[in-house]
Tab-separated table of C-alpha atoms and ligand atoms in Angstrom:
chain	number	residue	atom	x	y	z
B	1	UNK	CA	90.282	103.890	120.080
B	2	UNK	CA	89.407	104.629	116.478
B	3	UNK	CA	92.469	104.702	114.255
B	4	UNK	CA	92.501	106.790	111.095
B	5	UNK	CA	94.600	105.183	108.355
B	6	UNK	CA	95.844	107.148	105.335
B	7	UNK	CA	98.332	106.052	102.688
B	8	UNK	CA	100.294	108.907	101.154
B	9	UNK	CA	101.232	108.154	97.554
B	10	UNK	CA	104.491	109.254	95.932
B	11	UNK	CA	105.775	111.069	99.032
B	12	UNK	CA	103.189	113.806	98.413
B	13	UNK	CA	104.165	116.295	101.118
B	14	UNK	CA	101.117	118.435	100.388
B	15	UNK	CA	98.726	115.687	101.453
B	16	UNK	CA	96.406	117.213	104.043
B	17	UNK	CA	96.622	114.046	106.135
B	18	UNK	CA	100.099	115.202	107.149
B	19	UNK	CA	98.769	118.406	108.719
B	20	UNK	CA	96.015	116.493	110.473
B	21	UNK	CA	98.503	113.979	111.883
B	22	UNK	CA	100.917	116.747	112.931
B	23	UNK	CA	98.115	118.456	114.881
B	24	UNK	CA	97.339	115.187	116.659
B	25	UNK	CA	101.003	114.844	117.627
B	26	UNK	CA	101.159	118.402	118.919
B	27	UNK	CA	98.022	117.772	120.996
B	28	UNK	CA	99.454	114.680	122.710
B	29	UNK	CA	98.168	111.908	120.403
B	30	UNK	CA	99.897	108.914	118.834
B	31	UNK	CA	100.798	108.777	115.133
B	32	UNK	CA	102.500	105.956	113.224
B	33	UNK	CA	104.652	107.161	110.319
B	34	UNK	CA	107.091	105.747	107.747
B	35	UNK	CA	110.847	106.200	108.010
B	36	UNK	CA	113.699	104.846	105.879
B	37	UNK	CA	114.647	102.309	108.583
B	38	UNK	CA	111.321	100.971	109.890
B	39	UNK	CA	107.954	102.589	110.686
B	40	UNK	CA	107.836	104.596	113.928
B	41	UNK	CA	105.143	105.089	116.583
B	42	UNK	CA	105.425	108.763	117.461
B	43	UNK	CA	104.397	111.116	120.242
B	44	UNK	CA	105.503	114.583	121.364
B	45	UNK	CA	108.839	113.752	123.035
B	46	UNK	CA	108.493	116.636	125.514
B	47	UNK	CA	105.014	115.639	126.716
B	48	UNK	CA	105.378	112.963	129.438
B	49	UNK	CA	101.790	111.841	129.245
B	50	UNK	CA	101.897	111.416	125.473
B	51	UNK	CA	105.173	109.494	125.675
B	52	UNK	CA	103.752	107.266	128.412
B	53	UNK	CA	100.946	106.274	126.059
B	54	UNK	CA	103.540	104.949	123.560
B	55	UNK	CA	104.653	102.384	126.151
B	56	UNK	CA	101.034	101.345	126.704
B	57	UNK	CA	100.164	101.072	122.996
B	58	UNK	CA	103.191	98.831	122.318
B	59	UNK	CA	103.269	96.903	125.591
B	60	UNK	CA	106.851	98.145	125.928
B	61	UNK	CA	108.914	97.639	129.105
B	62	UNK	CA	109.185	100.961	130.928
B	63	UNK	CA	112.985	100.728	131.297
B	64	UNK	CA	113.541	100.886	127.536
B	65	UNK	CA	114.303	104.471	126.408
B	66	UNK	CA	112.933	106.041	123.222
B	67	UNK	CA	114.740	107.704	120.342
B	68	UNK	CA	113.839	111.343	119.671
B	69	UNK	CA	113.298	112.181	115.995
B	70	UNK	CA	114.048	115.668	114.708
B	71	UNK	CA	113.469	117.473	111.407
B	72	UNK	CA	116.762	119.392	111.391
B	73	UNK	CA	120.159	119.558	113.060
B	74	UNK	CA	119.244	122.244	115.616
B	75	UNK	CA	119.266	119.913	118.593
B	76	UNK	CA	120.966	122.147	121.189
B	77	UNK	CA	117.792	122.371	123.265
B	78	UNK	CA	117.637	118.571	123.658
B	79	UNK	CA	121.216	117.916	124.751
B	80	UNK	CA	123.703	119.365	127.216
B	81	UNK	CA	126.740	118.663	125.060
B	82	UNK	CA	127.550	117.850	121.428
B	83	UNK	CA	130.999	116.259	121.193
B	84	UNK	CA	133.118	116.974	118.123
B	85	UNK	CA	132.707	113.335	117.093
B	86	UNK	CA	128.905	113.622	117.318
B	87	UNK	CA	129.034	116.823	115.292
B	88	UNK	CA	131.050	115.109	112.558
B	89	UNK	CA	128.608	112.203	112.440
B	90	UNK	CA	125.653	114.588	112.184
B	91	UNK	CA	127.360	116.419	109.320
B	92	UNK	CA	128.192	113.236	107.452
B	93	UNK	CA	125.257	110.893	108.053
B	94	UNK	CA	122.198	113.024	108.923
B	95	UNK	CA	119.568	112.855	107.651
B	96	UNK	CA	119.807	109.058	107.684
B	97	UNK	CA	119.667	105.793	109.609
B	98	UNK	CA	121.921	106.847	112.500
B	99	UNK	CA	120.933	107.505	116.125
B	100	UNK	CA	123.384	109.371	118.339
B	101	UNK	CA	123.393	108.978	122.117
B	102	UNK	CA	124.255	112.235	123.863
B	103	UNK	CA	123.910	113.750	127.333
B	104	UNK	CA	120.340	114.982	127.634
B	105	UNK	CA	119.133	118.420	128.645
B	106	UNK	CA	116.575	118.970	131.416
B	107	UNK	CA	113.842	119.550	128.869
B	108	UNK	CA	113.747	115.816	127.970
B	109	UNK	CA	111.300	114.069	130.329
B	110	UNK	CA	112.425	110.998	132.292
B	111	UNK	CA	109.814	108.809	130.679
B	112	UNK	CA	111.362	109.485	127.238
B	113	UNK	CA	114.896	108.595	128.349
B	114	UNK	CA	113.696	105.861	130.767
B	115	UNK	CA	115.450	107.668	133.590
B	116	UNK	CA	118.850	107.747	131.845
B	117	UNK	CA	121.008	110.886	131.765
B	118	UNK	CA	121.447	110.332	128.029
B	119	UNK	CA	119.118	110.506	125.045
B	120	UNK	CA	119.155	109.030	121.547
B	121	UNK	CA	118.491	111.443	118.684
B	122	UNK	CA	117.945	110.768	115.003
B	123	UNK	CA	117.110	112.881	111.955
B	124	UNK	CA	115.387	110.565	109.466
B	125	UNK	CA	115.888	110.971	105.726
B	126	UNK	CA	112.333	109.896	104.869
B	127	UNK	CA	110.574	113.029	103.610
B	128	UNK	CA	107.145	112.208	105.037
B	129	UNK	CA	108.700	111.673	108.473
B	130	UNK	CA	110.567	114.970	108.317
B	131	UNK	CA	107.571	116.931	107.051
B	132	UNK	CA	105.431	115.483	109.853
B	133	UNK	CA	107.956	116.400	112.565
B	134	UNK	CA	108.448	119.835	111.048
B	135	UNK	CA	104.691	120.489	110.950
B	136	UNK	CA	104.184	119.221	114.496
B	137	UNK	CA	106.782	121.755	115.605
B	138	UNK	CA	108.021	119.477	118.401
B	139	UNK	CA	110.590	116.664	118.568
B	140	UNK	CA	108.964	113.247	118.224
B	141	UNK	CA	109.769	110.243	120.429
B	142	UNK	CA	109.289	107.098	118.361
B	143	UNK	CA	110.074	103.438	118.850
B	144	UNK	CA	109.486	100.989	116.029
B	145	UNK	CA	105.734	100.709	115.366
B	146	UNK	CA	105.335	97.043	116.296
B	147	UNK	CA	103.831	95.362	119.333
B	148	UNK	CA	106.728	94.737	121.710
B	149	UNK	CA	108.619	91.558	120.774
B	150	UNK	CA	107.403	91.328	117.164
B	151	UNK	CA	109.542	92.081	114.100
B	152	UNK	CA	109.740	95.807	113.353
B	153	UNK	CA	107.300	96.940	110.647
B	154	UNK	CA	108.546	98.002	107.241
B	155	UNK	CA	105.108	98.362	105.615
B	156	UNK	CA	101.803	100.074	106.342
B	157	UNK	CA	100.111	96.660	106.498
B	158	UNK	CA	102.388	95.471	109.327
B	159	UNK	CA	101.648	98.619	111.365
B	160	UNK	CA	97.912	98.182	110.873
B	161	UNK	CA	98.170	94.544	111.928
B	162	UNK	CA	99.910	95.476	115.194
B	163	UNK	CA	98.546	98.871	116.163
B	164	UNK	CA	95.083	99.447	114.665
B	165	UNK	CA	92.812	100.460	117.561
B	166	UNK	CA	95.809	101.425	119.735
B	167	UNK	CA	96.861	104.714	118.095
B	168	UNK	CA	95.092	107.795	116.709
B	169	UNK	CA	96.533	107.858	113.218
B	170	UNK	CA	98.570	105.620	110.912
B	171	UNK	CA	100.280	107.247	107.941
B	172	UNK	CA	101.448	104.876	105.247
B	173	UNK	CA	104.180	105.510	102.732
B	174	UNK	CA	106.484	103.267	100.750
B	175	UNK	CA	108.164	100.169	102.195
B	176	UNK	CA	111.087	101.228	104.427
B	177	UNK	CA	114.199	101.406	102.236
B	178	UNK	CA	116.807	100.189	104.733
B	179	UNK	CA	114.519	97.701	106.462
B	180	UNK	CA	116.500	97.488	109.719
B	181	UNK	CA	116.439	99.947	112.620
B	182	UNK	CA	119.026	102.725	112.774
B	183	UNK	CA	122.616	102.213	113.850
B	184	UNK	CA	123.008	103.530	117.414
B	185	UNK	CA	126.317	105.137	118.409
B	186	UNK	CA	127.090	106.173	121.975
B	187	UNK	CA	128.855	109.526	121.650
B	188	UNK	CA	129.114	110.046	125.428
B	189	UNK	CA	132.039	107.623	125.720
B	190	UNK	CA	135.538	107.791	124.298
B	191	UNK	CA	136.193	105.949	122.045
B	192	UNK	CA	132.631	106.004	120.682
B	193	UNK	CA	130.787	102.708	120.706
B	194	UNK	CA	128.133	101.128	118.470
B	195	UNK	CA	125.240	99.918	120.648
B	196	UNK	CA	123.105	98.595	117.784
B	197	UNK	CA	124.391	97.780	114.276
B	198	UNK	CA	122.354	99.072	111.326
B	199	UNK	CA	122.500	100.614	107.878
B	200	UNK	CA	125.377	102.956	108.740
B	201	UNK	CA	128.093	100.322	109.008
B	202	UNK	CA	131.169	100.153	111.236
B	203	UNK	CA	133.330	100.764	108.167
B	204	UNK	CA	131.408	103.977	107.416
B	205	UNK	CA	131.716	105.181	111.035
B	206	UNK	CA	135.441	104.436	111.046
B	207	UNK	CA	135.930	107.000	108.291
B	208	UNK	CA	135.096	109.602	110.958
B	209	UNK	CA	137.019	108.018	113.849
B	210	UNK	CA	138.870	104.783	113.305
B	211	UNK	CA	138.639	103.922	117.003
B	212	UNK	CA	134.862	103.315	116.858
B	213	UNK	CA	134.033	99.754	117.913
B	214	UNK	CA	130.984	97.530	118.373
B	215	UNK	CA	129.770	96.772	121.912
B	216	UNK	CA	131.000	93.261	122.754
B	217	UNK	CA	127.567	92.194	124.011
B	218	UNK	CA	126.381	92.466	120.388
B	219	UNK	CA	129.123	90.427	118.772
B	220	UNK	CA	129.399	87.709	121.425
B	221	UNK	CA	125.855	86.437	121.099
B	222	UNK	CA	125.025	88.002	124.465
B	223	UNK	CA	125.629	85.390	127.120
B	224	UNK	CA	123.588	85.703	130.321
B	225	UNK	CA	126.200	87.728	132.211
B	226	UNK	CA	126.490	90.416	129.603
B	227	UNK	CA	124.181	93.390	129.425
B	228	UNK	CA	124.128	95.522	126.277
B	229	UNK	CA	124.330	99.251	126.835
B	230	UNK	CA	121.227	99.869	124.699
B	231	UNK	CA	118.599	98.569	127.142
B	232	UNK	CA	116.336	97.387	124.329
B	233	UNK	CA	118.890	94.953	122.934
B	234	UNK	CA	118.440	92.594	125.881
B	235	UNK	CA	114.795	91.864	125.121
B	236	UNK	CA	113.626	89.001	122.928
B	237	UNK	CA	112.719	90.721	119.719
B	238	UNK	CA	111.805	90.176	116.096
B	239	UNK	CA	110.395	86.783	117.036
B	240	UNK	CA	108.174	84.900	114.612
B	241	UNK	CA	105.330	82.861	116.178
B	242	UNK	CA	107.207	79.549	115.896
B	243	UNK	CA	110.774	78.572	116.949
B	244	UNK	CA	113.556	79.538	114.606
B	245	UNK	CA	117.113	78.212	114.171
B	246	UNK	CA	120.021	79.801	112.331
B	247	UNK	CA	122.361	77.470	110.465
B	248	UNK	CA	125.783	79.056	110.229
B	249	UNK	CA	128.961	78.153	108.334
B	250	UNK	CA	130.058	77.729	104.711
B	251	UNK	CA	127.136	78.121	102.341
B	252	UNK	CA	127.540	74.616	100.854
B	253	UNK	CA	127.542	73.101	104.335
B	254	UNK	CA	124.508	75.138	105.330
B	255	UNK	CA	122.502	73.904	102.355
B	256	UNK	CA	123.566	70.310	102.931
B	257	UNK	CA	122.693	70.476	106.630
B	258	UNK	CA	119.296	72.075	106.074
B	259	UNK	CA	118.434	69.416	103.498
B	260	UNK	CA	119.462	66.701	105.948
B	261	UNK	CA	117.330	68.231	108.700
B	262	UNK	CA	114.413	68.560	106.299
B	263	UNK	CA	114.532	64.861	105.523
B	264	UNK	CA	114.039	64.103	109.207
B	265	UNK	CA	111.337	66.712	109.578
B	266	UNK	CA	109.528	65.286	106.581
B	267	UNK	CA	109.661	61.776	108.095
B	268	UNK	CA	108.122	63.148	111.291
B	269	UNK	CA	105.514	65.302	109.495
B	270	UNK	CA	107.028	68.493	110.895
B	271	UNK	CA	106.313	71.485	108.663
B	272	UNK	CA	109.309	73.685	107.980
B	273	UNK	CA	109.863	77.218	106.730
B	274	UNK	CA	113.224	78.048	105.168
B	275	UNK	CA	114.697	81.537	104.947
B	276	UNK	CA	116.929	81.189	101.901
B	277	UNK	CA	118.593	83.450	99.343
B	278	UNK	CA	118.482	83.671	95.536
B	279	UNK	CA	121.674	81.601	95.436
B	280	UNK	CA	120.216	78.714	97.460
B	281	UNK	CA	116.428	78.710	97.123
B	282	UNK	CA	116.402	76.095	94.351
B	283	UNK	CA	118.571	73.725	96.397
B	284	UNK	CA	115.730	72.957	98.792
B	285	UNK	CA	112.791	70.717	98.020
B	286	UNK	CA	110.838	70.506	101.292
B	287	UNK	CA	108.913	73.132	103.228
B	288	UNK	CA	107.939	76.715	102.527
B	289	UNK	CA	110.969	78.407	101.019
B	290	UNK	CA	111.337	82.191	100.943
B	291	UNK	CA	114.265	84.127	99.527
B	292	UNK	CA	115.576	87.301	101.173
B	293	UNK	CA	117.277	88.348	97.929
B	294	UNK	CA	120.758	87.903	96.577
B	295	UNK	CA	123.854	87.513	98.737
B	296	UNK	CA	125.614	89.788	96.239
B	297	UNK	CA	123.551	92.730	97.550
B	298	UNK	CA	123.013	92.539	101.299
B	299	UNK	CA	120.985	95.768	101.188
B	300	UNK	CA	118.245	93.764	99.481
B	301	UNK	CA	118.489	91.167	102.230
B	302	UNK	CA	118.118	93.815	104.935
B	303	UNK	CA	115.216	95.401	103.008
B	304	UNK	CA	113.293	92.111	102.939
B	305	UNK	CA	114.264	90.646	106.307
B	306	UNK	CA	111.526	91.802	108.704
B	307	UNK	CA	108.747	91.446	106.163
B	308	UNK	CA	109.828	87.882	105.445
B	309	UNK	CA	110.017	87.045	109.162
B	310	UNK	CA	106.523	88.420	109.654
B	311	UNK	CA	105.141	86.636	106.610
B	312	UNK	CA	105.904	83.248	108.180
B	313	UNK	CA	103.246	84.040	110.801
B	314	UNK	CA	100.680	83.532	108.040
B	315	UNK	CA	102.145	80.201	106.947
B	316	UNK	CA	101.420	76.759	108.301
B	317	UNK	CA	104.880	75.905	109.635
B	318	UNK	CA	106.074	74.384	112.920
B	319	UNK	CA	109.540	75.899	112.821
B	320	UNK	CA	111.802	78.075	110.689
B	321	UNK	CA	115.366	77.436	109.522
B	322	UNK	CA	117.439	80.422	108.426
B	323	UNK	CA	120.768	80.650	106.614
B	324	UNK	CA	123.515	82.790	108.146
B	325	UNK	CA	125.324	85.718	106.486
B	326	UNK	CA	128.913	86.911	106.655
B	327	UNK	CA	129.293	89.328	109.556
B	328	UNK	CA	130.765	92.243	107.675
B	329	UNK	CA	129.276	95.516	106.442
B	330	UNK	CA	125.522	95.503	106.866
B	331	UNK	CA	125.832	91.719	107.369
B	332	UNK	CA	126.608	92.476	111.038
B	333	UNK	CA	123.204	94.136	111.460
B	334	UNK	CA	121.406	91.400	109.510
B	335	UNK	CA	122.951	88.652	111.645
B	336	UNK	CA	122.227	90.609	114.844
B	337	UNK	CA	118.490	90.669	114.016
B	338	UNK	CA	118.439	87.040	112.810
B	339	UNK	CA	120.153	85.794	115.980
B	340	UNK	CA	117.689	87.670	118.156
B	341	UNK	CA	114.739	86.393	116.126
B	342	UNK	CA	116.056	82.874	116.729
B	343	UNK	CA	116.607	83.497	120.450
B	344	UNK	CA	120.317	82.743	119.774
B	345	UNK	CA	119.546	79.167	118.672
B	346	UNK	CA	122.468	78.860	116.253
B	347	UNK	CA	123.782	75.613	114.777
B	348	UNK	CA	127.365	75.809	113.483
B	349	UNK	CA	128.071	73.448	110.581
N	401	TXA	O1	115.453	103.199	113.121
N	401	TXA	C1	115.072	103.419	114.269
N	401	TXA	O2	115.850	103.753	115.169
N	401	TXA	C2	113.570	103.249	114.557
N	401	TXA	C3	112.801	104.289	113.746
N	401	TXA	C4	111.359	104.366	114.119
N	401	TXA	O3	113.448	105.521	113.848
N	401	TXA	N1	113.326	103.342	115.963
N	401	TXA	C5	113.655	102.339	116.811
N	401	TXA	O4	113.297	102.566	118.124
N	401	TXA	O5	114.222	101.325	116.474
N	401	TXA	P1	113.195	101.386	119.198
N	401	TXA	O6	112.577	102.051	120.374
N	401	TXA	O7	112.499	100.232	118.629
N	401	TXA	O8	114.683	101.060	119.539
N	401	TXA	C6	115.434	102.025	120.242
N	401	TXA	C7	116.662	101.393	120.822
N	401	TXA	C8	116.380	100.518	122.021
N	401	TXA	O9	117.196	99.368	121.967
N	401	TXA	C9	116.794	101.419	123.184
N	401	TXA	O10	117.181	100.686	124.307
N	401	TXA	C10	117.938	102.209	122.584
N	401	TXA	O11	117.497	102.459	121.274
N	401	TXA	N2	118.133	103.505	123.247
N	401	TXA	C11	117.323	104.584	123.239
N	401	TXA	N3	117.819	105.573	124.002
N	401	TXA	C12	118.989	105.129	124.489
N	401	TXA	C13	119.989	105.676	125.371
N	401	TXA	N4	119.862	106.878	125.876
N	401	TXA	N5	121.064	104.906	125.659
N	401	TXA	C14	121.193	103.664	125.138
N	401	TXA	N6	120.287	103.104	124.315
N	401	TXA	C15	119.201	103.810	124.002
N	402	MG	MG1	111.937	98.310	118.345
């Protein structure tokens, strides 16, 4: 398949590429587009055949449902019920990095919801995304625009690397501002439950209903018996090409431990990549050291995370060591992605 690639500068909503891409979507094609969380791989959510081709382009397991993206809050036709909690969340956090799980209407095809009676819906804040959906005139099903298993893409270059030749059109914009996929909240249960942590934090959700909690399968490092309620969270994900370990504990201990490990690796000619922070990057002297940003602003860390993970695929390293972060605020989402990238190989120091 020939893939047309266009970068839209300065969020220029008049760019004619947007109309061209919207027409492709309407006609059943596949279009990659930027959002504030990560780039999405979109198709007409109401067209089963188009949605099926998303699964093929990504190599995505068929039992993993897709999020439907909308350009405005008129979602009555997609759902059979909007709870008062869901309504409050829509009012407060849409457009933005928040997906709400609701009971689906009959119009949503089974392939989109992977056979579930529920559907995830999100109204992105990214203007290019919204203009595209608006112009297509249909809701857009879109998973992250990576090959299944790889880190989600936050740049045009990452999308091209994974999906060139597999989709009709790739629209580029700026690097995704949040850098992690949307927070997912199940609004069909009471109390409401966070199925995937993201940029809208637990603290922010609690301002709407203080009973909101995070699914235990996410916080407890997912042992074998536990199954997260967002089907996608059980799959190995975000994985770099080489093994990765997370070193967790007090920052001083982390640095000391990584340096000790590096000494051994150096003696055995094992090449190491280190995912560090501004505060620690100068404390290491072996391996390829990359900083995610400062610990004083975890939004920067989340912004850089996936791009940094991906960038190690172009480095000559045998394994990657990553520092842990405090699991509070957006730190919960950052640690969730890091643990998954490391296949839950966590060393406590
Ligand atoms: O930020 C995002 O949400 C990005 C951008 C493109 O909007 N999209 C994204 O989609 O991350 P994807 O397909 O990579 O992840 C969707 C997650 C999966 O873990 C899936 O299992 C879960 O959402 N999900 C979708 N529908 C669901 C449902 N009805 N019930 C429970 N989980 C659902
Ligand atoms: Mg994904």
